[in-house]
Amino acid sequence: MSDDLHTLVGAYALDALAPSEEVRFEDHLATCAACRQELDELLATVARLGEAVAMPPPPEMRLRLMEAVRRTPQERPLVASMRPKGWRRQAPLLLAAAAVLAVVASLGAFVVERERLEEVQAAQSTLSSVLTAPDAQDATAELDGGRVRVVSSLALDQAVVLMADMPSPGAGKSYELWSIGDDGPVSEGVLPASDPGSADMHLIDELDAAGALALTVEPEGGSPTGKPTTNPVVSVDLTST
Amino acid sequence: MVEPIPLRPSDASGQPPPSLDELLESTALGDEQAFGRLYDQLSSAVHGLARRVIRDPARAEEITQEVFLQLWQTAHRFDSNRGSARTWVMTLTHRRAVDVVRRDQSSSDREDRYDWTGGPDVDVVAEAVTTRFEHEQVRRCIGSLTDLQREAVTLAYYGGYTYAEVASLLDANLPTVKTRMRDGLIRLRDCMGVTR
């Protein structure tokens, strides 16, 4: 049977299999290193057949395409742009970045309509600068199986808050995020209700030397007084790593 | 006027020009200029293959643009451990072209469309511009296949037929066609000295 499957490698390289056989062959490929090696060689071979019939496209295509490229976001630009910056040292931050990406991907970042694109790109560039800042600090707190992770940079005065698997704040309630500095808590915004098991991220643009971030449970829509009405369910100290 | 031919191509910085693999990696980082150079080097190959499989010139141009836009968006998926950038791009192109042909046309249309004269497709390559050594080599290697190998490989690759369709077109049984596709490609691989 597996022998039989293996002989499909030629037809597969030629894109000549029916969809159902393609799936079967790909399952087989996953477990067969020799088949992958053979397939890679046969793909390189058929690529030569393709190049042998080369024909230049009309010259105006280049201009059209470059126009389109300017308007078209790429998949996962964040990871790509961070790769060259000493990723070994920053591996833990890259994990944080991966969590952000999960969020961004769930927003469908690369299919966002054009108006939202600049917004998303600006957020990504802030994220990426915080996550790769030389003085970046990384702190995590847990809450009933949920995790709150804060990456902050004093030099940039910015922080990225990543939340995953957070328990529901309860019916008619919301989480509100606070930065806590010398003048007491300042609201950093109410977190939108999220599905269980999902991840969220939040950017804080001006930390103003806050020493901690805290989450409280408030009435839906946020504290009516502008100050926390309950004790924090979780807080993250920003003054030490 | 005769331009002097540089012994080794180089750009203004005196560095050797980036390889296709490097251009693709820069493209993944959002480098539009690298993408433009990638286009300059691969657009003829992509367009030629799309044109050959799809036949309809307007549709082939459309697919060429789609393939390059897909490259722009997904360049980070390129895995140089699996093969060259060139192979990856041609693989994407063929896949896309074949999908289009199978969606757009019933197989009976395609049967009519296919040029059967003189046995398929040694001539396809001969027709195309074959000044480059590699193309000459491809033509010679295709010529070294048995008739059944050659027909099975070229009907599938240039015609976009499934191997079941190829079997019925050639009036051969399925296992035979399957096997000829594989051993035909292996012979081509060895003839062209392809590693990966």
Short mmCIF file of C-alpha atoms in Angstrom, two decimals:
data_model
loop_
_atom_site.label_atom_id
_atom_site.label_comp_id
_atom_site.label_asym_id
_atom_site.label_seq_id
_atom_site.Cartn_x
_atom_site.Cartn_y
_atom_site.Cartn_z
CA MET A 1 0.00 0.00 0.00
CA SER A 2 2.71 2.43 0.98
CA ASP A 3 4.66 1.30 -2.08
CA ASP A 4 1.64 2.09 -4.14
CA LEU A 5 1.41 5.50 -2.52
CA HIS A 6 5.06 6.17 -3.10
CA THR A 7 4.76 5.74 -6.86
CA LEU A 8 2.32 8.66 -6.83
CA VAL A 9 5.26 11.00 -6.23
CA GLY A 10 5.68 11.65 -9.96
CA ALA A 11 2.01 12.44 -10.54
CA TYR A 12 2.03 14.61 -7.42
CA ALA A 13 5.04 16.60 -8.63
CA LEU A 14 3.15 17.18 -11.88
CA ASP A 15 -0.02 18.32 -10.03
CA ALA A 16 -1.78 15.42 -11.71
CA LEU A 17 -3.54 13.80 -8.75
CA ALA A 18 -7.23 14.07 -7.93
CA PRO A 19 -7.82 16.06 -4.71
CA SER A 20 -8.59 12.96 -2.62
CA GLU A 21 -5.38 11.23 -3.70
CA GLU A 22 -3.46 14.40 -3.05
CA VAL A 23 -4.57 14.35 0.57
CA ARG A 24 -3.61 10.68 0.92
CA PHE A 25 -0.22 11.32 -0.61
CA GLU A 26 0.43 14.32 1.62
CA ASP A 27 -0.37 12.22 4.67
CA HIS A 28 2.15 9.70 3.42
CA LEU A 29 4.73 12.44 2.81
CA ALA A 30 4.49 13.58 6.39
CA THR A 31 5.85 10.22 7.53
CA CYS A 32 8.36 9.52 4.76
CA ALA A 33 11.59 11.52 4.61
CA ALA A 34 12.83 9.64 1.53
CA CYS A 35 9.64 10.60 -0.31
CA ARG A 36 10.12 14.27 0.56
CA GLN A 37 13.66 14.15 -0.74
CA GLU A 38 12.52 12.52 -3.97
CA LEU A 39 9.62 14.96 -4.30
CA ASP A 40 11.90 17.98 -3.84
CA GLU A 41 14.16 16.70 -6.60
CA LEU A 42 11.27 16.02 -8.95
CA LEU A 43 9.80 19.48 -8.26
CA ALA A 44 13.16 21.02 -9.16
CA THR A 45 13.08 18.92 -12.32
CA VAL A 46 9.62 19.97 -13.46
CA ALA A 47 10.48 23.60 -12.65
CA ARG A 48 13.04 23.34 -15.48
CA LEU A 49 10.27 22.21 -17.81
CA GLY A 50 8.40 25.34 -16.83
CA GLU A 51 11.34 27.66 -17.39
CA ALA A 52 11.91 26.16 -20.81
CA VAL A 53 8.70 27.79 -22.08
CA ALA A 54 9.46 31.25 -20.66
CA MET A 55 7.73 34.19 -22.29
CA PRO A 56 7.95 37.79 -21.07
CA PRO A 57 4.70 39.33 -19.83
CA PRO A 58 3.62 42.72 -21.23
CA PRO A 59 5.85 45.48 -19.82
CA GLU A 60 2.98 47.38 -18.19
CA MET A 61 2.35 44.48 -15.84
CA ARG A 62 5.28 45.46 -13.67
CA LEU A 63 3.84 48.88 -12.91
CA ARG A 64 0.39 47.47 -12.12
CA LEU A 65 1.89 44.86 -9.85
CA MET A 66 4.11 47.28 -7.93
CA GLU A 67 1.03 49.46 -7.40
CA ALA A 68 -0.88 46.49 -6.05
CA VAL A 69 2.01 45.51 -3.80
CA ARG A 70 2.01 48.93 -2.19
CA ARG A 71 -1.59 48.39 -1.17
CA THR A 72 -1.28 44.77 -0.11
CA PRO A 73 -0.25 43.81 3.42
CA GLN A 74 1.98 40.81 3.90
CA GLU A 75 1.36 37.87 6.14
CA ARG A 76 3.08 38.00 9.53
CA PRO A 77 5.22 41.08 8.98
CA LEU A 78 6.05 41.30 12.70
CA VAL A 79 7.98 38.08 13.02
CA ALA A 80 9.73 38.74 9.77
CA SER A 81 10.85 42.21 10.77
CA MET A 82 12.15 41.03 14.12
CA ARG A 83 14.17 38.13 12.86
CA PRO A 84 17.46 39.91 12.15
CA LYS A 85 17.71 41.60 15.53
CA GLY A 86 19.49 38.99 17.58
CA TRP A 87 16.55 36.69 18.07
CA ARG A 88 18.42 34.33 20.35
CA ARG A 89 18.74 36.89 23.09
CA GLN A 90 15.17 37.92 22.65
CA ALA A 91 13.64 34.50 22.38
CA PRO A 92 11.28 35.02 25.34
CA LEU A 93 10.10 38.26 23.81
CA LEU A 94 9.56 36.50 20.54
CA LEU A 95 7.23 34.17 22.37
CA ALA A 96 5.32 37.23 23.49
CA ALA A 97 5.37 38.43 19.91
CA ALA A 98 3.96 35.08 18.84
CA ALA A 99 1.07 35.60 21.24
CA VAL A 100 0.49 39.02 19.73
CA LEU A 101 0.55 37.49 16.31
CA ALA A 102 -2.09 35.00 17.31
CA VAL A 103 -4.26 37.99 18.15
CA VAL A 104 -3.36 39.87 15.02
CA ALA A 105 -4.01 36.79 12.93
CA SER A 106 -7.37 36.30 14.59
CA LEU A 107 -8.23 39.84 13.59
CA GLY A 108 -7.39 38.79 10.06
CA ALA A 109 -4.68 41.41 9.86
CA PHE A 110 -3.66 40.60 6.32
CA VAL A 111 -7.16 40.83 4.96
CA VAL A 112 -8.05 44.06 6.73
CA GLU A 113 -9.56 46.68 4.54
CA ARG A 114 -7.27 49.44 3.43
CA GLU A 115 -8.38 52.08 5.95
CA ARG A 116 -7.57 49.84 8.89
CA LEU A 117 -4.25 48.84 7.47
CA GLU A 118 -2.31 51.89 8.58
CA GLU A 119 -3.74 51.58 12.04
CA VAL A 120 -2.72 47.95 12.29
CA GLN A 121 0.73 48.69 10.91
CA ALA A 122 1.23 51.50 13.41
CA ALA A 123 0.21 49.18 16.25
CA GLN A 124 2.56 46.51 14.96
CA SER A 125 5.46 48.88 14.75
CA THR A 126 4.86 50.05 18.34
CA LEU A 127 4.63 46.44 19.43
CA SER A 128 7.75 45.51 17.68
CA SER A 129 9.72 48.45 19.09
CA VAL A 130 8.60 47.66 22.67
CA LEU A 131 9.28 43.95 22.32
CA THR A 132 12.74 44.56 20.97
CA ALA A 133 13.70 47.51 23.18
CA PRO A 134 17.10 46.97 24.82
CA ASP A 135 15.62 47.70 28.27
CA ALA A 136 12.47 45.64 27.74
CA GLN A 137 11.18 44.01 30.90
CA ASP A 138 8.93 41.04 30.93
CA ALA A 139 6.54 40.20 33.77
CA THR A 140 3.73 37.70 34.05
CA ALA A 141 0.86 37.19 36.46
CA GLU A 142 -1.74 34.45 36.55
CA LEU A 143 -5.46 34.52 37.24
CA ASP A 144 -7.57 31.36 37.41
CA GLY A 145 -5.71 29.73 34.55
CA GLY A 146 -5.51 32.99 32.60
CA ARG A 147 -2.23 34.78 32.03
CA VAL A 148 -1.42 38.46 31.94
CA ARG A 149 1.93 39.25 30.50
CA VAL A 150 3.41 42.71 30.35
CA VAL A 151 6.40 43.71 28.30
CA SER A 152 7.44 47.25 29.09
CA SER A 153 10.21 49.64 28.22
CA LEU A 154 11.02 52.56 30.52
CA ALA A 155 13.08 54.19 27.80
CA LEU A 156 10.16 54.16 25.39
CA ASP A 157 7.63 54.77 28.17
CA GLN A 158 5.45 52.14 26.55
CA ALA A 159 4.11 48.72 27.42
CA VAL A 160 2.41 45.84 25.69
CA VAL A 161 -0.11 43.84 27.71
CA LEU A 162 -0.94 40.35 26.51
CA MET A 163 -3.80 38.43 28.01
CA ALA A 164 -4.64 34.82 27.28
CA ASP A 165 -7.32 32.44 28.50
CA MET A 166 -8.74 35.02 30.88
CA PRO A 167 -11.74 33.89 32.92
CA SER A 168 -14.94 35.81 32.28
CA PRO A 169 -15.29 38.86 34.58
CA GLY A 170 -18.92 37.80 35.15
CA ALA A 171 -22.25 38.85 33.69
CA GLY A 172 -22.63 42.60 33.40
CA LYS A 173 -18.97 43.16 34.31
CA SER A 174 -15.82 44.21 32.45
CA TYR A 175 -12.13 44.16 33.16
CA GLU A 176 -10.52 47.56 33.37
CA LEU A 177 -6.79 48.07 33.06
CA TRP A 178 -5.00 50.60 35.28
CA SER A 179 -1.51 51.98 35.42
CA ILE A 180 -0.46 52.85 38.94
CA GLY A 181 1.97 55.69 39.47
CA ASP A 182 2.67 58.26 42.13
CA ASP A 183 -0.73 59.86 41.65
CA GLY A 184 -2.65 56.64 42.03
CA PRO A 185 -4.42 54.53 39.39
CA VAL A 186 -5.05 55.92 35.91
CA SER A 187 -7.44 54.06 33.64
CA GLU A 188 -5.80 52.56 30.57
CA GLY A 189 -9.10 51.40 29.17
CA VAL A 190 -11.83 48.82 29.48
CA LEU A 191 -11.09 45.49 27.89
CA PRO A 192 -13.62 44.32 25.33
CA ALA A 193 -15.42 41.10 26.20
CA SER A 194 -13.48 38.23 24.70
CA ASP A 195 -14.29 34.64 23.97
CA PRO A 196 -13.04 32.08 26.46
CA GLY A 197 -9.65 30.75 25.46
CA SER A 198 -8.85 33.68 23.21
CA ALA A 199 -5.98 36.12 23.54
CA ASP A 200 -6.00 39.89 23.67
CA MET A 201 -3.39 42.55 23.56
CA HIS A 202 -3.34 46.10 24.69
CA LEU A 203 -0.87 48.86 24.04
CA ILE A 204 -0.04 51.49 26.61
CA ASP A 205 1.42 54.48 24.85
CA GLU A 206 2.46 56.57 27.83
CA LEU A 207 3.36 54.74 30.99
CA ASP A 208 4.34 57.98 32.77
CA ALA A 209 6.71 56.05 35.00
CA ALA A 210 3.92 53.87 36.40
CA GLY A 211 5.30 51.27 38.79
CA ALA A 212 2.59 48.69 38.21
CA LEU A 213 -0.33 47.68 36.06
CA ALA A 214 -3.50 46.24 37.55
CA LEU A 215 -6.77 44.73 36.39
CA THR A 216 -10.01 45.25 38.27
CA VAL A 217 -13.52 43.96 37.72
CA GLU A 218 -15.85 46.90 37.08
CA PRO A 219 -19.42 47.35 35.96
CA GLU A 220 -19.80 46.74 32.25
CA GLY A 221 -18.29 49.66 30.35
CA GLY A 222 -15.86 50.58 33.12
CA SER A 223 -15.76 52.29 36.47
CA PRO A 224 -18.35 55.07 36.66
CA THR A 225 -16.09 57.13 38.94
CA GLY A 226 -12.91 56.97 36.91
CA LYS A 227 -11.21 55.20 39.82
CA PRO A 228 -11.16 51.50 40.63
CA THR A 229 -14.24 50.39 42.58
CA THR A 230 -12.81 47.00 43.57
CA ASN A 231 -9.46 45.60 44.54
CA PRO A 232 -7.30 44.38 41.65
CA VAL A 233 -7.74 40.74 40.63
CA VAL A 234 -4.25 40.81 39.28
CA SER A 235 -1.38 43.25 39.30
CA VAL A 236 1.99 43.27 37.59
CA ASP A 237 4.97 45.06 39.06
CA LEU A 238 6.97 46.93 36.43
CA THR A 239 9.88 47.95 38.62
CA SER A 240 11.65 44.58 38.62
CA THR A 241 11.99 41.83 36.08
CA MET B 1 26.82 49.60 -30.03
CA VAL B 2 28.38 46.85 -28.03
CA GLU B 3 28.19 46.95 -24.28
CA PRO B 4 31.14 45.46 -22.48
CA ILE B 5 30.20 42.28 -20.68
CA PRO B 6 31.29 42.33 -17.06
CA LEU B 7 33.25 39.29 -16.02
CA ARG B 8 31.27 39.01 -12.86
CA PRO B 9 28.01 40.87 -12.53
CA SER B 10 28.06 43.29 -9.65
CA ASP B 11 26.11 46.27 -8.44
CA ALA B 12 27.45 49.69 -7.54
CA SER B 13 28.69 48.53 -4.14
CA GLY B 14 30.92 45.93 -5.76
CA GLN B 15 28.96 43.16 -4.05
CA PRO B 16 27.72 40.26 -6.14
CA PRO B 17 24.00 40.73 -6.86
CA PRO B 18 21.67 39.03 -4.41
CA SER B 19 20.55 35.51 -5.28
CA LEU B 20 16.89 34.75 -5.87
CA ASP B 21 16.76 33.13 -2.44
CA GLU B 22 18.09 36.34 -0.88
CA LEU B 23 15.65 38.47 -2.86
CA LEU B 24 12.80 36.32 -1.64
CA GLU B 25 14.01 36.66 1.95
CA SER B 26 14.19 40.46 1.59
CA THR B 27 10.72 40.41 0.06
CA ALA B 28 9.48 38.61 3.16
CA LEU B 29 10.77 41.59 5.15
CA GLY B 30 8.66 43.97 3.09
CA ASP B 31 11.42 45.13 0.72
CA GLU B 32 9.55 46.31 -2.38
CA GLN B 33 12.72 46.85 -4.34
CA ALA B 34 13.82 43.27 -3.77
CA PHE B 35 10.39 42.17 -4.88
CA GLY B 36 10.79 44.21 -8.07
CA ARG B 37 14.07 42.48 -8.81
CA LEU B 38 12.51 39.13 -8.11
CA TYR B 39 9.81 40.01 -10.61
CA ASP B 40 12.37 41.04 -13.21
CA GLN B 41 14.14 37.72 -12.91
CA LEU B 42 11.17 35.39 -12.73
CA SER B 43 8.28 37.03 -14.57
CA SER B 44 9.10 35.48 -17.94
CA ALA B 45 9.27 32.00 -16.45
CA VAL B 46 6.04 32.45 -14.49
CA HIS B 47 4.16 34.04 -17.36
CA GLY B 48 5.45 31.53 -19.91
CA LEU B 49 4.32 28.57 -17.83
CA ALA B 50 0.93 30.11 -17.07
CA ARG B 51 0.46 30.90 -20.74
CA ARG B 52 1.45 27.40 -21.78
CA VAL B 53 -0.94 25.67 -19.37
CA ILE B 54 -3.84 28.12 -19.56
CA ARG B 55 -3.52 29.09 -23.25
CA ASP B 56 -5.81 32.11 -22.91
CA PRO B 57 -3.40 35.11 -22.96
CA ALA B 58 -5.56 37.43 -20.84
CA ARG B 59 -6.19 34.75 -18.22
CA ALA B 60 -2.51 33.84 -18.17
CA GLU B 61 -1.57 37.46 -17.46
CA GLU B 62 -4.10 37.58 -14.68
CA ILE B 63 -2.66 34.45 -13.11
CA THR B 64 0.88 35.77 -13.46
CA GLN B 65 -0.08 38.83 -11.44
CA GLU B 66 -1.88 36.72 -8.88
CA VAL B 67 1.14 34.49 -8.44
CA PHE B 68 3.42 37.48 -7.82
CA LEU B 69 0.98 39.06 -5.42
CA GLN B 70 0.81 35.73 -3.59
CA LEU B 71 4.62 35.73 -3.48
CA TRP B 72 4.60 39.20 -1.95
CA GLN B 73 2.12 38.15 0.70
CA THR B 74 3.56 34.76 1.57
CA ALA B 75 7.30 35.11 0.90
CA HIS B 76 8.03 34.21 4.51
CA ARG B 77 6.73 30.70 3.85
CA PHE B 78 9.62 29.94 1.54
CA ASP B 79 11.78 27.22 3.06
CA SER B 80 15.22 27.09 1.49
CA ASN B 81 15.76 23.63 3.01
CA ARG B 82 13.19 22.23 0.63
CA GLY B 83 14.62 23.69 -2.57
CA SER B 84 15.50 26.85 -4.45
CA ALA B 85 13.40 29.99 -4.68
CA ARG B 86 13.10 29.36 -8.40
CA THR B 87 11.61 25.90 -7.85
CA TRP B 88 9.24 27.21 -5.21
CA VAL B 89 7.94 29.94 -7.48
CA MET B 90 7.48 27.59 -10.42
CA THR B 91 5.69 25.10 -8.18
CA LEU B 92 3.24 27.80 -7.03
CA THR B 93 2.73 28.90 -10.61
CA HIS B 94 1.99 25.44 -11.93
CA ARG B 95 -0.40 24.69 -9.10
CA ARG B 96 -2.29 27.90 -9.74
CA ALA B 97 -2.40 27.44 -13.50
CA VAL B 98 -3.64 23.88 -13.19
CA ASP B 99 -6.37 24.94 -10.76
CA VAL B 100 -7.53 27.56 -13.23
CA VAL B 101 -7.61 25.17 -16.14
CA ARG B 102 -9.53 22.56 -14.18
CA ARG B 103 -12.02 25.12 -12.94
CA ASP B 104 -12.47 27.00 -16.17
CA GLN B 105 -12.80 24.23 -18.64
CA SER B 106 -14.45 20.90 -18.98
CA SER B 107 -12.07 18.17 -20.01
CA SER B 108 -13.74 17.80 -23.40
CA ASP B 109 -12.90 21.43 -24.16
CA ARG B 110 -9.34 20.77 -23.23
CA GLU B 111 -9.15 17.72 -25.38
CA ASP B 112 -10.15 19.88 -28.34
CA ARG B 113 -7.74 22.51 -27.30
CA TYR B 114 -4.77 20.24 -27.10
CA ASP B 115 -2.49 20.18 -30.09
CA TRP B 116 -2.01 16.53 -30.95
CA THR B 117 -0.02 16.91 -34.10
CA GLY B 118 3.27 15.15 -34.22
CA GLY B 119 3.02 13.66 -30.74
CA PRO B 120 2.91 16.09 -27.96
CA ASP B 121 5.37 18.50 -26.92
CA VAL B 122 8.96 17.87 -27.76
CA ASP B 123 7.99 20.65 -30.12
CA VAL B 124 6.51 22.80 -27.42
CA VAL B 125 9.95 23.36 -26.09
CA ALA B 126 11.49 23.61 -29.52
CA GLU B 127 8.96 26.30 -30.42
CA ALA B 128 9.85 28.38 -27.43
CA VAL B 129 12.98 30.43 -27.44
CA THR B 130 15.72 27.92 -26.81
CA THR B 131 18.86 29.92 -27.04
CA ARG B 132 19.83 29.31 -23.45
CA PHE B 133 21.87 26.26 -22.77
CA GLU B 134 19.45 25.05 -20.11
CA HIS B 135 16.58 25.09 -22.54
CA GLU B 136 18.58 23.16 -25.07
CA GLN B 137 19.30 20.65 -22.32
CA VAL B 138 15.62 20.37 -21.40
CA ARG B 139 14.74 19.69 -25.00
CA ARG B 140 17.42 17.08 -25.33
CA CYS B 141 16.40 15.38 -22.09
CA ILE B 142 12.72 15.30 -23.02
CA GLY B 143 13.82 13.71 -26.28
CA SER B 144 15.56 10.95 -24.34
CA LEU B 145 12.33 9.72 -22.73
CA THR B 146 10.28 6.81 -24.07
CA ASP B 147 7.17 7.89 -25.96
CA LEU B 148 4.86 6.96 -23.12
CA GLN B 149 7.01 8.68 -20.50
CA ARG B 150 7.22 11.81 -22.60
CA GLU B 151 3.52 11.93 -23.34
CA ALA B 152 2.53 11.23 -19.74
CA VAL B 153 4.85 13.92 -18.37
CA THR B 154 4.11 16.63 -20.92
CA LEU B 155 0.33 16.09 -20.99
CA ALA B 156 0.24 16.43 -17.23
CA TYR B 157 2.70 19.31 -16.91
CA TYR B 158 1.99 21.47 -19.94
CA GLY B 159 -1.58 20.31 -20.52
CA GLY B 160 -2.71 20.37 -16.89
CA TYR B 161 -4.36 16.95 -17.12
CA THR B 162 -4.78 14.63 -14.15
CA TYR B 163 -3.12 11.27 -14.45
CA ALA B 164 -6.54 9.63 -14.84
CA GLU B 165 -7.25 11.93 -17.78
CA VAL B 166 -3.82 11.21 -19.20
CA ALA B 167 -4.53 7.47 -18.97
CA SER B 168 -7.75 7.86 -20.88
CA LEU B 169 -6.19 10.17 -23.49
CA LEU B 170 -3.35 7.73 -24.06
CA ASP B 171 -5.56 4.68 -23.71
CA ALA B 172 -3.21 3.28 -21.09
CA ASN B 173 -4.03 1.84 -17.68
CA LEU B 174 -3.75 3.90 -14.51
CA PRO B 175 -0.88 2.11 -12.77
CA THR B 176 1.18 2.30 -15.95
CA VAL B 177 0.67 6.04 -16.32
CA LYS B 178 1.45 6.59 -12.66
CA THR B 179 4.67 4.65 -12.99
CA ARG B 180 5.68 6.31 -16.28
CA MET B 181 5.23 9.74 -14.75
CA ARG B 182 7.54 8.85 -11.94
CA ASP B 183 10.23 7.06 -13.92
CA GLY B 184 9.99 9.69 -16.67
CA LEU B 185 10.69 12.44 -14.16
CA ILE B 186 13.50 10.46 -12.58
CA ARG B 187 15.10 10.07 -15.98
CA LEU B 188 14.73 13.79 -16.63
CA ARG B 189 16.20 14.57 -13.24
CA ASP B 190 19.26 12.43 -13.93
CA CYS B 191 19.62 13.75 -17.47
CA MET B 192 19.55 17.36 -16.26
CA GLY B 193 21.72 16.63 -13.25
CA VAL B 194 19.17 18.12 -10.87
CA THR B 195 19.90 17.72 -7.20
CA ARG B 196 17.38 19.98 -5.57
#
